[in-house]
Every structure is written in structure tokens, then in C-alpha cells.
Amino acid sequence: MRRYITALMLACCIGGYGQEKKQATFVPPFDFPLTLSGNFGEIRSNHFHGGLDFKTGGVIGKPVLALADGYISRIRVTNGSGYVLDVCYHNGYSTINRHLSGFVSPIAERVEKLQYEEENWEVEIVPEPGEYPVKGGQQIAWSGNTGYSFGPHLHLDVFETESGDYIDPMPFFQSKIKDTRAPKADGILFFPQPGKGVVDGKQENKTILPNSERPVEAWGVIGLGIKAYDYMDGVSNHYGVYSVVLTVDGNEIFRSTVDRFSQEENRMINSWTYGQYMKSFIDPGNTLRLLKASNDHRGLVTIDEERDYQFLYTLKDAFGNTSNYRFTVRGRKQPIEPLNHREKYYFIWNKTNYLQEPGLSLVIPKGMLYDDVPLNYQMKADSGAVAFTYQLNDKTVPLHAACELRIGLRRKPVADTTKYYVARITPKGGKYSVGGKYEDGYMKAAIKELGTYTVAIDTIPPEIIPVNKNQWGRNGKIVYRLKDQGTGIASYRGTIDGKYALFGRPNMVKSYWECVLDPKHVKKGGKHTVEFTVTDGCGNETVARESFVW
């Protein structure tokens, strides 16, 4: 993704970038009043929400318009974002339009042709800059609900061409959207720093309600966090908060302004947030630019006087609507237990860290941790297991990028080593695959968080379930539901009467794969045979054959 964005920006520069981007204006993506279901920078799993989600009245098929003069720079069909169209504009900005239901002609025909040529639902086209020029207000696609989407909408990412940063598109459309509602806080969270701080007699996180009148007693070094959402007129959705400022005794301590970030910074959301709470201090390994500590202690606060400290949170949205939340922290001397940790299991954020145990090796390169981690490491043996279970830490610790984990096999009940995989054990004891490859007695996998891992076996092929088979001919659509208990669906291929059939997964939220019957590829008026082959992540395969009349 990052390589593509860099290439796109260079192409856009060649294609006419150079006008003063601050003067840039965009026409709206739709010709009807704009309302949002999501805003820029909302907290999502492992990433920021990169753009604006425009509502489309609960339906698909609304014309999506070009925002200015430019050209189409990339065309894709993907499982995650559905039908996707990228546009490079001459005013210094580029956009990605996601979750479309389809493209306009002649792009739609070109995409379908490529899908059949490559025998793949997922395809990508990078046209020459002059191939598909667009004018502001010109239709470029149809809105949809494809990919990982929970309802019909248009997701619009806007990039600054020069830097490649995701930027908040709101300023371009602010005059078209009504918002007089200020953000609201749901909770405030105290983070006594391990071995350095205490809150209400305990060295564990503590939550209070906003505007709580009872002082919180604390001593030593503490951090703060806030759970808050923004709201807009006429809709029930909630959104991310544009600006959070924390002051103590009238002095600014911390400020977040969610206006831009780079692809490289995206996973740093794991360092800034704690669940849905936004931390008002910065971990030492977090370089996220939208965070600013105004003191010399990364936004952490030292309570070292026996007096009342006056805290104030000021929340603001992109329209300037503002709310304030005040609370008191009472300095009271309390004993602070030093942090006890085993040196061998203490990871340091600005060094390369190694963990070598019987049957386990883990390498965490420098730059992968946001803060020091005292691991709560345990090894668990199960007499029937193919490998030990390794608890790297009891609480999940996100890593900035994938790191190599190797787990040794204690026994090999299955001779075929492709049937083994590294499994992450969830807090409730469930398993999910993180993949992996067998190598010299070990399973090697890339992990993105410190948690609990083991090795599991998957010899069970996927399940293929025809959906409303007796309606296929009438509906002109073949639909299957797929299930796999172990490593998940890795690949699939369909044929009708022995010829390739274009099956896709139009919506990732639903486990349906479908093929829309097309007389250009399937002769209408007769009995046909469909064959559908599905393979999971360990190479287990299932083939389903059905007959239907169309």
C-alpha cells in the first residue's frame, strides 16, 4: 500500500501537480445533501479511519462524481474494499473511492475482461495518466456496499499528493454539512505509571465519569485518557473527536489534532489508544505527528505536592463546537511499590529484543515496541499437544510491524508438514490462524502482537453450502456459503460447464460467494453443471458439483 501511494504521488506530480493546493476546492461526490456515517481518524482496529463515509440513503447505485479535474489513476476489485477507484487531481490532491457497486463504461468492461483473462475476482489496473481524464462533477462510478462494509455508503480517502499523507477531507465539504453539536465524553481513565505512580491507593488503571465532583487521590507519575465521541445534526451516528486538549492548573499538558497521518503511522493508533480511550500522553516509541505533549514528560503528570490539581479537558470538532470537562486530582502521599520484573523477560522499546526458550524463539527488532514491556511470560505444556503453548504476555501488546516467531514441534502426528499452522489463543481459549511455514522442526510465523501462541493442525477441508439452490436459475445467480474451522478460506475457483465462472465475494461481512449468470459466458436455456473448488490455508480442498437449469 505504501509503495503504491508513493508511486501514485509521483505520477500525480508528473500529471500536473504544482498549483497552490491551499486554494484547492472540490465539488461534492454526490448531487444530493451530504450526511456522514463516519469521519476522518475514527478509532478502528489497528488503524485510523482514513477518510469520510458518506451516507447514500440506505441504497446502492448512486452516481459518484469526480471532485475536480484530473484523471483516474488506479482501478481495483478487492475483497476488503470491494470495487475501488483512485483519482489523481491537478490541484495537488488524490482520492480513493471505496465500496463501489461498479464502474462506468468503458472501465467496467475492461475490468470484467481482465477478471476472465486472469480467472480472478480480484484485479488491478493502473492506467496511463491520459487514458481516463475526468472533469469536476463528471460521474466516475456507482456507490455500493462491497468489500468490508456494513451498509451502503461511499468511503472517500483524500491524500495530499506532495507528501502522500492521508488528510481530513472535511474542510472541502464543510459548507455542505450541518453540525452544531459538540463532542461528548463518556469516561476518563487514569494510568498510574508502573512503579512510579498510584491512584486512590492502587497501582492499577482507574475510570471516573466525566465532570466527577469527587476528587481522585493520586501520587507520583500518572497519565490520563478520555473516551469521547462527536455527534452531528439530524443523525444518530457518533464520530471521532477532532481535537482534545488537556490542561492542568491552566497549563496545557497535551493536545491531539486529528488532521493527517501517513500510512507508516497508521498502526501507531494502538499506542495512542487503550480500547476506546484516547491517551493524553505519548509512549516513547510513538512518533504519531497528530499528538503533541506540551510538557517535557510526554504528557505524563507528576503529582508531588499535597494539594488539589485542577484538570480540564477541552474537546472540539472540525466545526468548532466545543465541550469542557473539569475534575480534581488531590495530591496525597501514598506508598508506591517498585516495579518487579524478571530481567530476562523485560523488553526495552528502543533496542532489539530476543526471547529464547525451549522450543521458542522470538526477535523484536528495534522500532517495533512503543514502550518498555515487562512480560508476564509462561509456558504451558499439554501432553497431547504438538507444541507447547507460549504466553508471551497475558495482556496483548501491539507491535508496529510483523516480527518473527518460531515454535518447535514436540511431535508430528501428521506427516504432511503443510497441515501445521501457528495459532493465536484468544483470552476465551479460542484459536485463530496466523499462518506460518514449517522449517527444520519449527513453525515460523510473522506476528503483530505479543499474546499467546501455539501450533495447531488443520486437516479438515472447508464446507461448501449451496444457498437457495432451487432459486439459482430464477435469480440468475449461483450462491454458496463457505465455512472453515481452522485456517480460513485461502482460494477458490468455479467453472460452469467446464469453463471458468467469475465467482466473487461482494460483501466481506457476509460469508457468501456468488456468480451472476451472464449469457455472454453461459448459454441460456438448458441444464448446466457448476463445479466449485475451495482450498483453506493448509491446502485442504473441497469440490462441490451441482446441476441447475437456466
PDB file of N, CA and C in Angstrom, residues 367-411:
ATOM      1  N   GLY A 367      12.387  -0.510  17.179  1.00  0.00           N
ATOM      2  CA  GLY A 367      11.359   0.241  16.477  1.00  0.00           C
ATOM      3  C   GLY A 367      10.016  -0.450  16.416  1.00  0.00           C
ATOM      4  N   MET A 368       9.944  -1.685  16.938  1.00  0.00           N
ATOM      5  CA  MET A 368       8.682  -2.432  16.892  1.00  0.00           C
ATOM      6  C   MET A 368       7.835  -2.245  18.146  1.00  0.00           C
ATOM      7  N   LEU A 369       8.460  -1.805  19.258  1.00  0.00           N
ATOM      8  CA  LEU A 369       7.729  -1.573  20.509  1.00  0.00           C
ATOM      9  C   LEU A 369       7.543  -0.075  20.726  1.00  0.00           C
ATOM     10  N   TYR A 370       6.418   0.280  21.324  1.00  0.00           N
ATOM     11  CA  TYR A 370       6.152   1.684  21.619  1.00  0.00           C
ATOM     12  C   TYR A 370       6.611   2.068  23.028  1.00  0.00           C
ATOM     13  N   ASP A 371       6.737   1.075  23.911  1.00  0.00           N
ATOM     14  CA  ASP A 371       7.149   1.333  25.291  1.00  0.00           C
ATOM     15  C   ASP A 371       7.811   0.069  25.834  1.00  0.00           C
ATOM     16  N   ASP A 372       8.482   0.211  26.970  1.00  0.00           N
ATOM     17  CA  ASP A 372       9.063  -0.962  27.623  1.00  0.00           C
ATOM     18  C   ASP A 372       7.942  -1.921  28.042  1.00  0.00           C
ATOM     19  N   VAL A 373       8.252  -3.226  28.017  1.00  0.00           N
ATOM     20  CA  VAL A 373       7.246  -4.232  28.358  1.00  0.00           C
ATOM     21  C   VAL A 373       7.836  -5.247  29.331  1.00  0.00           C
ATOM     22  N   PRO A 374       7.339  -5.268  30.584  1.00  0.00           N
ATOM     23  CA  PRO A 374       7.696  -6.370  31.484  1.00  0.00           C
ATOM     24  C   PRO A 374       6.779  -7.553  31.173  1.00  0.00           C
ATOM     25  N   LEU A 375       7.312  -8.555  30.479  1.00  0.00           N
ATOM     26  CA  LEU A 375       6.476  -9.665  30.017  1.00  0.00           C
ATOM     27  C   LEU A 375       6.015 -10.535  31.178  1.00  0.00           C
ATOM     28  N   ASN A 376       4.769 -10.916  31.126  1.00  0.00           N
ATOM     29  CA  ASN A 376       4.248 -11.936  32.033  1.00  0.00           C
ATOM     30  C   ASN A 376       4.296 -13.252  31.258  1.00  0.00           C
ATOM     31  N   TYR A 377       5.516 -13.801  31.154  1.00  0.00           N
ATOM     32  CA  TYR A 377       5.750 -14.967  30.295  1.00  0.00           C
ATOM     33  C   TYR A 377       5.429 -16.263  31.035  1.00  0.00           C
ATOM     34  N   GLN A 378       4.769 -17.189  30.307  1.00  0.00           N
ATOM     35  CA  GLN A 378       4.523 -18.539  30.849  1.00  0.00           C
ATOM     36  C   GLN A 378       4.578 -19.544  29.706  1.00  0.00           C
ATOM     37  N   MET A 379       5.041 -20.724  29.999  1.00  0.00           N
ATOM     38  CA  MET A 379       4.987 -21.829  29.044  1.00  0.00           C
ATOM     39  C   MET A 379       4.041 -22.880  29.610  1.00  0.00           C
ATOM     40  N   LYS A 380       3.100 -23.334  28.790  1.00  0.00           N
ATOM     41  CA  LYS A 380       2.110 -24.296  29.265  1.00  0.00           C
ATOM     42  C   LYS A 380       2.250 -25.581  28.453  1.00  0.00           C
ATOM     43  N   ALA A 381       2.348 -26.701  29.146  1.00  0.00           N
ATOM     44  CA  ALA A 381       2.500 -27.996  28.484  1.00  0.00           C
ATOM     45  C   ALA A 381       1.183 -28.760  28.525  1.00  0.00           C
ATOM     46  N   ASP A 382       0.847 -29.365  27.396  1.00  0.00           N
ATOM     47  CA  ASP A 382      -0.310 -30.252  27.302  1.00  0.00           C
ATOM     48  C   ASP A 382       0.208 -31.547  26.695  1.00  0.00           C
ATOM     49  N   SER A 383       0.009 -32.653  27.408  1.00  0.00           N
ATOM     50  CA  SER A 383       0.640 -33.913  26.994  1.00  0.00           C
ATOM     51  C   SER A 383       0.238 -34.329  25.580  1.00  0.00           C
ATOM     52  N   GLY A 384      -0.939 -33.928  25.148  1.00  0.00           N
ATOM     53  CA  GLY A 384      -1.385 -34.353  23.813  1.00  0.00           C
ATOM     54  C   GLY A 384      -1.070 -33.364  22.710  1.00  0.00           C
ATOM     55  N   ALA A 385      -0.487 -32.227  23.038  1.00  0.00           N
ATOM     56  CA  ALA A 385      -0.302 -31.159  22.058  1.00  0.00           C
ATOM     57  C   ALA A 385       0.934 -31.399  21.200  1.00  0.00           C
ATOM     58  N   VAL A 386       0.913 -30.842  19.993  1.00  0.00           N
ATOM     59  CA  VAL A 386       2.072 -30.978  19.096  1.00  0.00           C
ATOM     60  C   VAL A 386       3.166 -29.986  19.469  1.00  0.00           C
ATOM     61  N   ALA A 387       2.832 -28.972  20.257  1.00  0.00           N
ATOM     62  CA  ALA A 387       3.820 -27.973  20.691  1.00  0.00           C
ATOM     63  C   ALA A 387       3.383 -27.424  22.038  1.00  0.00           C
ATOM     64  N   PHE A 388       4.326 -26.839  22.762  1.00  0.00           N
ATOM     65  CA  PHE A 388       3.955 -26.102  23.973  1.00  0.00           C
ATOM     66  C   PHE A 388       3.117 -24.887  23.589  1.00  0.00           C
ATOM     67  N   THR A 389       2.349 -24.390  24.547  1.00  0.00           N
ATOM     68  CA  THR A 389       1.645 -23.116  24.376  1.00  0.00           C
ATOM     69  C   THR A 389       2.447 -22.048  25.100  1.00  0.00           C
ATOM     70  N   TYR A 390       2.732 -20.961  24.399  1.00  0.00           N
ATOM     71  CA  TYR A 390       3.599 -19.915  24.934  1.00  0.00           C
ATOM     72  C   TYR A 390       2.801 -18.627  25.151  1.00  0.00           C
ATOM     73  N   GLN A 391       2.670 -18.256  26.423  1.00  0.00           N
ATOM     74  CA  GLN A 391       2.088 -16.952  26.747  1.00  0.00           C
ATOM     75  C   GLN A 391       3.228 -15.949  26.777  1.00  0.00           C
ATOM     76  N   LEU A 392       3.373 -15.174  25.703  1.00  0.00           N
ATOM     77  CA  LEU A 392       4.409 -14.145  25.671  1.00  0.00           C
ATOM     78  C   LEU A 392       4.073 -13.050  26.667  1.00  0.00           C
ATOM     79  N   ASN A 393       2.786 -12.711  26.731  1.00  0.00           N
ATOM     80  CA  ASN A 393       2.304 -11.758  27.739  1.00  0.00           C
ATOM     81  C   ASN A 393       0.829 -12.014  27.980  1.00  0.00           C
ATOM     82  N   ASP A 394       0.356 -11.744  29.195  1.00  0.00           N
ATOM     83  CA  ASP A 394      -1.046 -12.011  29.489  1.00  0.00           C
ATOM     84  C   ASP A 394      -1.962 -10.967  28.868  1.00  0.00           C
ATOM     85  N   LYS A 395      -1.452  -9.743  28.710  1.00  0.00           N
ATOM     86  CA  LYS A 395      -2.224  -8.699  28.026  1.00  0.00           C
ATOM     87  C   LYS A 395      -1.595  -8.458  26.658  1.00  0.00           C
ATOM     88  N   THR A 396      -2.431  -8.268  25.669  1.00  0.00           N
ATOM     89  CA  THR A 396      -1.934  -8.076  24.308  1.00  0.00           C
ATOM     90  C   THR A 396      -1.071  -6.822  24.215  1.00  0.00           C
ATOM     91  N   VAL A 397       0.091  -6.955  23.588  1.00  0.00           N
ATOM     92  CA  VAL A 397       0.964  -5.808  23.331  1.00  0.00           C
ATOM     93  C   VAL A 397       1.116  -5.669  21.820  1.00  0.00           C
ATOM     94  N   PRO A 398       0.590  -4.580  21.222  1.00  0.00           N
ATOM     95  CA  PRO A 398       0.703  -4.430  19.769  1.00  0.00           C
ATOM     96  C   PRO A 398       2.131  -4.099  19.346  1.00  0.00           C
ATOM     97  N   LEU A 399       2.543  -4.659  18.221  1.00  0.00           N
ATOM     98  CA  LEU A 399       3.838  -4.361  17.625  1.00  0.00           C
ATOM     99  C   LEU A 399       3.620  -3.462  16.416  1.00  0.00           C
ATOM    100  N   HIS A 400       4.637  -2.663  16.098  1.00  0.00           N
ATOM    101  CA  HIS A 400       4.455  -1.715  14.994  1.00  0.00           C
ATOM    102  C   HIS A 400       4.409  -2.413  13.637  1.00  0.00           C
ATOM    103  N   ALA A 401       5.092  -3.550  13.518  1.00  0.00           N
ATOM    104  CA  ALA A 401       5.058  -4.339  12.289  1.00  0.00           C
ATOM    105  C   ALA A 401       5.292  -5.797  12.662  1.00  0.00           C
ATOM    106  N   ALA A 402       5.162  -6.671  11.686  1.00  0.00           N
ATOM    107  CA  ALA A 402       5.261  -8.108  11.945  1.00  0.00           C
ATOM    108  C   ALA A 402       6.671  -8.501  12.376  1.00  0.00           C
ATOM    109  N   CYS A 403       6.753  -9.391  13.362  1.00  0.00           N
ATOM    110  CA  CYS A 403       8.029  -9.896  13.881  1.00  0.00           C
ATOM    111  C   CYS A 403       8.018 -11.423  13.831  1.00  0.00           C
ATOM    112  N   GLU A 404       9.212 -12.008  13.739  1.00  0.00           N
ATOM    113  CA  GLU A 404       9.303 -13.454  13.511  1.00  0.00           C
ATOM    114  C   GLU A 404       9.242 -14.247  14.802  1.00  0.00           C
ATOM    115  N   LEU A 405       8.300 -15.200  14.828  1.00  0.00           N
ATOM    116  CA  LEU A 405       8.140 -16.128  15.944  1.00  0.00           C
ATOM    117  C   LEU A 405       8.364 -17.540  15.418  1.00  0.00           C
ATOM    118  N   ARG A 406       9.155 -18.325  16.163  1.00  0.00           N
ATOM    119  CA  ARG A 406       9.392 -19.727  15.803  1.00  0.00           C
ATOM    120  C   ARG A 406       8.999 -20.614  16.984  1.00  0.00           C
ATOM    121  N   ILE A 407       8.159 -21.616  16.705  1.00  0.00           N
ATOM    122  CA  ILE A 407       7.726 -22.566  17.740  1.00  0.00           C
ATOM    123  C   ILE A 407       8.071 -23.977  17.266  1.00  0.00           C
ATOM    124  N   GLY A 408       8.773 -24.719  18.127  1.00  0.00           N
ATOM    125  CA  GLY A 408       9.191 -26.079  17.778  1.00  0.00           C
ATOM    126  C   GLY A 408       8.072 -27.086  17.955  1.00  0.00           C
ATOM    127  N   LEU A 409       8.067 -28.088  17.084  1.00  0.00           N
ATOM    128  CA  LEU A 409       7.102 -29.180  17.201  1.00  0.00           C
ATOM    129  C   LEU A 409       7.656 -30.248  18.137  1.00  0.00           C
ATOM    130  N   ARG A 410       6.879 -30.644  19.132  1.00  0.00           N
ATOM    131  CA  ARG A 410       7.297 -31.707  20.068  1.00  0.00           C
ATOM    132  C   ARG A 410       7.033 -33.081  19.470  1.00  0.00           C
ATOM    133  N   ARG A 411       5.980 -33.174  18.670  1.00  0.00           N
ATOM    134  CA  ARG A 411       5.660 -34.435  17.980  1.00  0.00           C
ATOM    135  C   ARG A 411       4.954 -34.084  16.681  1.00  0.00           C
TER     136      ARG A 411
END
